[in-house]
CSV table of C-alpha atoms in Angstrom, one decimal:
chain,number,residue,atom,x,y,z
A,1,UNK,CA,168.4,124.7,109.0
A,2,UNK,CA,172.3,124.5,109.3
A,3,UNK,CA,174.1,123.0,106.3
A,4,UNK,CA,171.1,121.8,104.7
A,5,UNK,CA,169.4,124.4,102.8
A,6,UNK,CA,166.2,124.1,100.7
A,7,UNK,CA,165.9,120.6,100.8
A,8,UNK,CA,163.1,118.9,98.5
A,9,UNK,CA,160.0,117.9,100.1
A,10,UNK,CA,159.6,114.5,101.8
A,11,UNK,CA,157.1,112.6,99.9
A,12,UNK,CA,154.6,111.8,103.1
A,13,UNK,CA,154.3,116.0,103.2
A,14,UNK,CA,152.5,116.3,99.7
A,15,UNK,CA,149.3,116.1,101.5
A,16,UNK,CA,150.2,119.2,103.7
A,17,UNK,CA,152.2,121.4,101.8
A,18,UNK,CA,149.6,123.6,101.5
A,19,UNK,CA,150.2,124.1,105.6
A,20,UNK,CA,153.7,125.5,104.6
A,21,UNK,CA,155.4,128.8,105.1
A,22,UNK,CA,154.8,131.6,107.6
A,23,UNK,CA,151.9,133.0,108.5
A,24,UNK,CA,151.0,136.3,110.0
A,25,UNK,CA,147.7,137.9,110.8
A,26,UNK,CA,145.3,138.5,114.0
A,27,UNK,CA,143.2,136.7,116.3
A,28,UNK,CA,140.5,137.2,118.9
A,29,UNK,CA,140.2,134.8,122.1
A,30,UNK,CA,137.2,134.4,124.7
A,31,UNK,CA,136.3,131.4,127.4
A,32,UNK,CA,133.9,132.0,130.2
A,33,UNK,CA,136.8,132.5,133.0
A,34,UNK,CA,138.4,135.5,131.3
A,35,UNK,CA,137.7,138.8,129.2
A,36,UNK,CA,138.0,138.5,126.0
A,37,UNK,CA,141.1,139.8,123.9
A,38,UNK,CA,142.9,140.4,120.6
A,39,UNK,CA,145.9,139.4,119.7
A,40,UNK,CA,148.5,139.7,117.1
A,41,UNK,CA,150.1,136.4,115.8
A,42,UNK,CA,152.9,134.8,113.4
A,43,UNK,CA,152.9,130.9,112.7
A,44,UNK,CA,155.4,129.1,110.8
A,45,UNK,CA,154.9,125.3,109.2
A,46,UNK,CA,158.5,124.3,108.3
A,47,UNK,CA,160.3,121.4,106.8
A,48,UNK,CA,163.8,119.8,106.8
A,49,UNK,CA,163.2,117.3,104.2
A,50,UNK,CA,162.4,114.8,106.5
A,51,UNK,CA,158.7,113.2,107.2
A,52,UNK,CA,157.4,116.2,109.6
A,53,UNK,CA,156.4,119.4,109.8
A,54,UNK,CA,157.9,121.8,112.3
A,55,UNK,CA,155.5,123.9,114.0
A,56,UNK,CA,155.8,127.3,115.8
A,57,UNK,CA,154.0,129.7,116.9
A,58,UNK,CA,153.6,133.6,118.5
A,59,UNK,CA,151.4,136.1,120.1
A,60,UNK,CA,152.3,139.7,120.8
A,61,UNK,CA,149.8,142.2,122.3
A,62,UNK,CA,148.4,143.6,119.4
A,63,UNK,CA,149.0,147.7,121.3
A,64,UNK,CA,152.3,146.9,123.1
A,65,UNK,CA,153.9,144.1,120.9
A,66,UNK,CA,154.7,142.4,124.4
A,67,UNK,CA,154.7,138.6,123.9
A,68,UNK,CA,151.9,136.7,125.0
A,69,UNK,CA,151.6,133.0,123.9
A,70,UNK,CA,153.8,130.7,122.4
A,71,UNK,CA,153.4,127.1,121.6
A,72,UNK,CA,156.0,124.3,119.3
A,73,UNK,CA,155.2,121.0,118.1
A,74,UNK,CA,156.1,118.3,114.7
A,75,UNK,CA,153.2,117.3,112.0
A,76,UNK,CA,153.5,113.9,111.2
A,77,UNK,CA,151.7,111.8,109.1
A,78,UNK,CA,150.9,108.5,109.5
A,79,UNK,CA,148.4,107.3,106.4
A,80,UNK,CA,147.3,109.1,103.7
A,81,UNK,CA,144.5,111.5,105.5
A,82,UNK,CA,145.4,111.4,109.2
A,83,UNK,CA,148.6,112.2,110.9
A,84,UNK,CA,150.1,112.5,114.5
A,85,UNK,CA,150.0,116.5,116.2
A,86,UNK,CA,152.9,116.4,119.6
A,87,UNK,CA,153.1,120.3,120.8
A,88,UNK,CA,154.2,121.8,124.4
A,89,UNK,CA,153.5,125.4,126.0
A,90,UNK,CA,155.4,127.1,128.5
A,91,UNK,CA,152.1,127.7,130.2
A,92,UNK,CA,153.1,123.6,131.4
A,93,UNK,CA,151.0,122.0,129.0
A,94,UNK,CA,151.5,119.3,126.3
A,95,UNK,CA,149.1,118.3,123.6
A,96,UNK,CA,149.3,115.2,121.7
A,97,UNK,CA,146.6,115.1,118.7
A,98,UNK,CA,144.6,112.8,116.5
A,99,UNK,CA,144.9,114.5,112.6
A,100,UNK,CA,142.3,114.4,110.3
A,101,UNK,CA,143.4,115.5,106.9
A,102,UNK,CA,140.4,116.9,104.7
A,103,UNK,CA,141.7,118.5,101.3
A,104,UNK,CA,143.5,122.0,102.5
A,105,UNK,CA,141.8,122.0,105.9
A,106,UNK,CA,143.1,119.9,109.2
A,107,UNK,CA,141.2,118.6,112.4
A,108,UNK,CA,143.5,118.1,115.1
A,109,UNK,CA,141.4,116.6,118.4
A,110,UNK,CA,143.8,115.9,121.5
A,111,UNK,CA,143.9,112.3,122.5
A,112,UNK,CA,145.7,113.2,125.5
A,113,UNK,CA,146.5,116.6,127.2
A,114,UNK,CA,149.4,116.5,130.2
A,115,UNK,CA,150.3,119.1,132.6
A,116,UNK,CA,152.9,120.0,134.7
A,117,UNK,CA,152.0,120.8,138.5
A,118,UNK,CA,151.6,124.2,138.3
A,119,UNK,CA,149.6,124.8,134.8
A,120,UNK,CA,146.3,125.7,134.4
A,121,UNK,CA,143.1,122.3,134.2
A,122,UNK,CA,143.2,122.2,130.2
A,123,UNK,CA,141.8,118.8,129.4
A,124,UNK,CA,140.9,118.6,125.5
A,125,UNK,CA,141.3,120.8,123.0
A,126,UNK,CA,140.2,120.7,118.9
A,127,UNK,CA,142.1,122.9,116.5
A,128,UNK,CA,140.9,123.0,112.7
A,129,UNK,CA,143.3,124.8,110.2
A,130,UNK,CA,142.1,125.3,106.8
A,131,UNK,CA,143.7,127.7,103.5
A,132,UNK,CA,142.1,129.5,101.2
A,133,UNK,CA,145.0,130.4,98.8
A,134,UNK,CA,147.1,133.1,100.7
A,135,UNK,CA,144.8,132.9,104.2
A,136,UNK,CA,145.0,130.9,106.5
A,137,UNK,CA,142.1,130.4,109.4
A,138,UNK,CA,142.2,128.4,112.4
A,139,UNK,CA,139.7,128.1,115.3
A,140,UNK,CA,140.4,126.1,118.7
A,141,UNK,CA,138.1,125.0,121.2
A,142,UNK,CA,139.0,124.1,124.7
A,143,UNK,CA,138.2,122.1,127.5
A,144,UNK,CA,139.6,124.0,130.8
A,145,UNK,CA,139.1,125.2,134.6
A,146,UNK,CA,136.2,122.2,134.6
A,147,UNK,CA,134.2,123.4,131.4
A,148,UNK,CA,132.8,121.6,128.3
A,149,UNK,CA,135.0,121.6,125.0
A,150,UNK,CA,134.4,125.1,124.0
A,151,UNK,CA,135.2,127.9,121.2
A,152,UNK,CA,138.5,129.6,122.3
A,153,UNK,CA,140.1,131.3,120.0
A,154,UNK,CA,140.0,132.3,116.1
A,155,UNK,CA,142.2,134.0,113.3
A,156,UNK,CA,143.2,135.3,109.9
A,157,UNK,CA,146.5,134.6,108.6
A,158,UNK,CA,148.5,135.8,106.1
A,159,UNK,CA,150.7,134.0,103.8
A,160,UNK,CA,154.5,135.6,103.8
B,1,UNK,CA,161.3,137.7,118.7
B,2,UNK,CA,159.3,140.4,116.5
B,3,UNK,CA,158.4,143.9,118.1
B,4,UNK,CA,160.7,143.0,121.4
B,5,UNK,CA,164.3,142.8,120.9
B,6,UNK,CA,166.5,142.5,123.6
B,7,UNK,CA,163.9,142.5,126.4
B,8,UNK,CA,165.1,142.4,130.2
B,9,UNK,CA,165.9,139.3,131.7
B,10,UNK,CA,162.9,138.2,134.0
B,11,UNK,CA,163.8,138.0,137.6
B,12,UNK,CA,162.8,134.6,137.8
B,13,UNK,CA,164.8,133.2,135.4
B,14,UNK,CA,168.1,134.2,137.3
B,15,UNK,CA,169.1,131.0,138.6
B,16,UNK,CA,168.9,129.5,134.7
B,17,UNK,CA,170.6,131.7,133.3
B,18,UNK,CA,173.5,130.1,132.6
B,19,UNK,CA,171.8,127.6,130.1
B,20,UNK,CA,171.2,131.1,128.1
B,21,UNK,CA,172.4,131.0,124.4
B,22,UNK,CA,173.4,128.7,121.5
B,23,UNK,CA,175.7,125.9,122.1
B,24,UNK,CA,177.4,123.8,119.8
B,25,UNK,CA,179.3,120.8,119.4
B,26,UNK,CA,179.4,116.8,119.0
B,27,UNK,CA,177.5,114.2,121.1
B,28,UNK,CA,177.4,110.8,121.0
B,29,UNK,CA,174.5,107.9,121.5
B,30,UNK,CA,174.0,104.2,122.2
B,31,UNK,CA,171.5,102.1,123.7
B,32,UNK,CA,171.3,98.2,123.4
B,33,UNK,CA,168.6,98.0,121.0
B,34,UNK,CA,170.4,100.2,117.9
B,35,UNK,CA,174.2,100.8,116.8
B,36,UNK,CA,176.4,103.3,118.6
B,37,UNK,CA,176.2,107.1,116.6
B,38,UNK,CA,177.7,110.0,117.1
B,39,UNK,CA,175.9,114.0,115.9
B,40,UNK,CA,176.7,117.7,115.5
B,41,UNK,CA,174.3,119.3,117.8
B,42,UNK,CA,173.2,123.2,118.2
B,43,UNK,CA,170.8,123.7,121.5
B,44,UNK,CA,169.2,127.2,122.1
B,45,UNK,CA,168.4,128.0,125.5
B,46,UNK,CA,166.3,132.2,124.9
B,47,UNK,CA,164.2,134.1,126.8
B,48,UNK,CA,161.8,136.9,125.2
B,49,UNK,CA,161.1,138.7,129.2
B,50,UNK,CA,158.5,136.3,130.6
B,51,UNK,CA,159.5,134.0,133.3
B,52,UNK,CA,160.4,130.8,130.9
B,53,UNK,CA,163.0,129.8,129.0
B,54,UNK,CA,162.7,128.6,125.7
B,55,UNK,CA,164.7,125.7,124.7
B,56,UNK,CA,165.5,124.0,120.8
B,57,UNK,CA,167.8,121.3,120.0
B,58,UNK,CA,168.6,119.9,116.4
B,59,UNK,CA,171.5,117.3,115.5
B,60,UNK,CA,172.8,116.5,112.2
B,61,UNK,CA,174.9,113.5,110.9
B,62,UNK,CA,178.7,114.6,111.2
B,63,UNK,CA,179.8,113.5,107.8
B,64,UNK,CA,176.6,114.4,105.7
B,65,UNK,CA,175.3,117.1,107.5
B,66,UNK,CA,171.9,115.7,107.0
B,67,UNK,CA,168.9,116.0,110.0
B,68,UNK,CA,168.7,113.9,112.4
B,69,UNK,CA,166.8,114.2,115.8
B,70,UNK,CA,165.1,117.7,116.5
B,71,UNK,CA,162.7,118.8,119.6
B,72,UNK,CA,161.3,122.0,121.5
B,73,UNK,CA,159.9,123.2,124.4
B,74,UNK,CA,160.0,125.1,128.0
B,75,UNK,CA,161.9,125.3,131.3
B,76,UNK,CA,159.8,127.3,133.5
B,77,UNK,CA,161.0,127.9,137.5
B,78,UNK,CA,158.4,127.4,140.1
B,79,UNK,CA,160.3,127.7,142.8
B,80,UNK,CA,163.9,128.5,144.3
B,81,UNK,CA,165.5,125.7,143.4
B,82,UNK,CA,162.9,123.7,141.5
B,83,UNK,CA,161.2,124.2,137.4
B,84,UNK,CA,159.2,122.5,134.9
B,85,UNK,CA,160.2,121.3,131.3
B,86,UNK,CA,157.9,120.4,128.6
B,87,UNK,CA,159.2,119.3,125.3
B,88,UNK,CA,158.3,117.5,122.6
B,89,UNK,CA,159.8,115.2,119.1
B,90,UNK,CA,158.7,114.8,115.7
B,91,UNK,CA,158.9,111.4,116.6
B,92,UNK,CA,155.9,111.0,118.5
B,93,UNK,CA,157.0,112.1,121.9
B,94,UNK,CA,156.2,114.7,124.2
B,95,UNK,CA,158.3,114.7,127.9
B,96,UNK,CA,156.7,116.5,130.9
B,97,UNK,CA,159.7,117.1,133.1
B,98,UNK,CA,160.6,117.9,137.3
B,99,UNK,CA,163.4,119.9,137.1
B,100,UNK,CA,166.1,120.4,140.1
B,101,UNK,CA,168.4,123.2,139.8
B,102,UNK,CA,171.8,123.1,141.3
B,103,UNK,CA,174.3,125.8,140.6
B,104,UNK,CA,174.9,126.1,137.4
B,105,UNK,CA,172.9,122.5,136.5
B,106,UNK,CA,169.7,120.9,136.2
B,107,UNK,CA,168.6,117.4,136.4
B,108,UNK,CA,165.2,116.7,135.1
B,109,UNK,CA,163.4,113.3,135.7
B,110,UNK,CA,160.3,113.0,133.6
B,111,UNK,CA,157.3,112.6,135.4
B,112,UNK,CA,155.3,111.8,132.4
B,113,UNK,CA,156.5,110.8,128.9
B,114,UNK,CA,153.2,110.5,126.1
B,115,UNK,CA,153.6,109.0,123.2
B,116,UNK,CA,150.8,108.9,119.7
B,117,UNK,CA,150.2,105.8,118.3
B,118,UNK,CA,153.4,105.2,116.1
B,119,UNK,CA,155.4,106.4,118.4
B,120,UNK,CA,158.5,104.1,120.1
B,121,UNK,CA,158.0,102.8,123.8
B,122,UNK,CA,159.9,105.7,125.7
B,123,UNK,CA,158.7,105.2,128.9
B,124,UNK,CA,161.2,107.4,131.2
B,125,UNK,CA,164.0,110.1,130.5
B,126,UNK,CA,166.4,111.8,132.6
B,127,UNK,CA,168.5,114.4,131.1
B,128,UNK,CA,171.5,116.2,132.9
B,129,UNK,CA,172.3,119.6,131.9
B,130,UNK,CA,175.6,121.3,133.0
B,131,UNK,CA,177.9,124.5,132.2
B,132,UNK,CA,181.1,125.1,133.2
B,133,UNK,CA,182.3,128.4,131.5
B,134,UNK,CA,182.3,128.4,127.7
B,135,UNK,CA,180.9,124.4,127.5
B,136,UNK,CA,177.8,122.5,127.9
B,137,UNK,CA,177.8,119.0,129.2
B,138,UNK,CA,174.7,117.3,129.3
B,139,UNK,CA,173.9,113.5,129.4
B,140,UNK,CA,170.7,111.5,129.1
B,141,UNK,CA,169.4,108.2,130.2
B,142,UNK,CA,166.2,106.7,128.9
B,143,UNK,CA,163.9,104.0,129.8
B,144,UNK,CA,162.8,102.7,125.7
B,145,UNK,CA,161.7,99.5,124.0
B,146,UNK,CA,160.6,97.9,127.7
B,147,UNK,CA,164.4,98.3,128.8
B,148,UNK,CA,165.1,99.9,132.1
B,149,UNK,CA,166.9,104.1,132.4
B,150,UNK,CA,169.9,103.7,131.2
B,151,UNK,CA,172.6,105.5,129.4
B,152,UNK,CA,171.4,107.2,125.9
B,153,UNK,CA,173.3,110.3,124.9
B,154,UNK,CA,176.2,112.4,126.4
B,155,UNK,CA,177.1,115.4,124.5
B,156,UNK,CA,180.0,118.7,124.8
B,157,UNK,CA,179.0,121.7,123.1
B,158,UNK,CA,180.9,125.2,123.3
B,159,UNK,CA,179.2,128.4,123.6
B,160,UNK,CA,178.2,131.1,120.6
């Protein structure tokens, strides 16, 4: 990022490194108030050589390669297994997230969930990332439209 | 962004399109609770065809070049006149924003600011956006460490 290039890793990211780099693979999405679908997704855990991890993330339709989602947010940790999740959605919705750290496997569980006027009644949502070497899996369950936490959504992703 | 390159402006994103692009320059900060600072700042305002915008902001130190302050989100119109910003910062904080749009500005007043745990008392933002040609004036007030809004950051950056 600008004039600093490759800088070294901030020690408070040695317990997730393994969450670096980009990652590219597809995912499958269901919740009782729409049809299920597919989709096709990059996300990228970046650094700048300070204490957080920069998080993005993409779907394209996986026939059309028209964008669907898209969601940004900072890592940060906070003790030696937990850390703090912040991410916001054009959809109107921010997440902020309690971090359990577990070897190469995260539990992010939303400790609070705001919306602007217009989004959609998400109230909680879980996310669980784990790597296995060069794959990365995530599901997320959902709380929405006055339902119980939920499965949401699921994918594969691959390293590079 | 990936399979969609140069897609069509969206229809509703006409009356922000003015914020469109990257925007460089220098900005400067105080507030009574830290020393006055100054930062080289790039903003992004980009649109991949839906009907939000998506904004990114990064500052470094002027004489090091080293990271500073970085933070995300979306500007999404509701209305004529009127749009919603979400954004969040490494540092903890994630703003939920009403956004008037006059000409070519945009005030937003947060209606909600969340913070995690180890995150500083932010309690209120207002952030001032203007263009005028080629440059991008923008102030900020904020409402931190159980002071009242007041005057944060003001900032000129040039277009491209």
């Amino acid at each position: 990022m600008g004039m600093t290039t490759s800088p070294a890793l901030h020690p408070d990211l040695a317990p997730l490194a393994f969450l670096l780099g980009s990652w590219s693979g597809t995912g499958h999405g269901q919740y009782p108030t729409i049809a299920d679908f597919s989709y096709q997704e990059t996300v990228t855990y970046t650094h700048v050589g300070k204490p957080f991890i920069v998080y993005t993330q993409r779907t394209q339709d996986p026939h059309t390669g028209a964008p669907m989602h898209t969601e940004s947010g900072y890592l940060r940790p906070v003790g030696p297994a937990v850390a703090e999740m912040v991410l916001s959605q054009p959809s109107g919705i921010v997440e902020v997230h309690h971090v359990a750290i577990d070897g190469p496997s995260i539990e992010m569980v939303s400790t609070t969930v705001v919306r602007t006027p217009t989004a959609k009644p998400v109230s909680a949502v879980r996310r669980i990332v784990t790597v296995d070497g060069p794959v990365m899996r995530y599901t997320m369950d959902m709380a929405a439209m006055g339902l119980e936490l939920q499965f949401h959504l699921s994918a594969e992703l691959s390293w590079g």
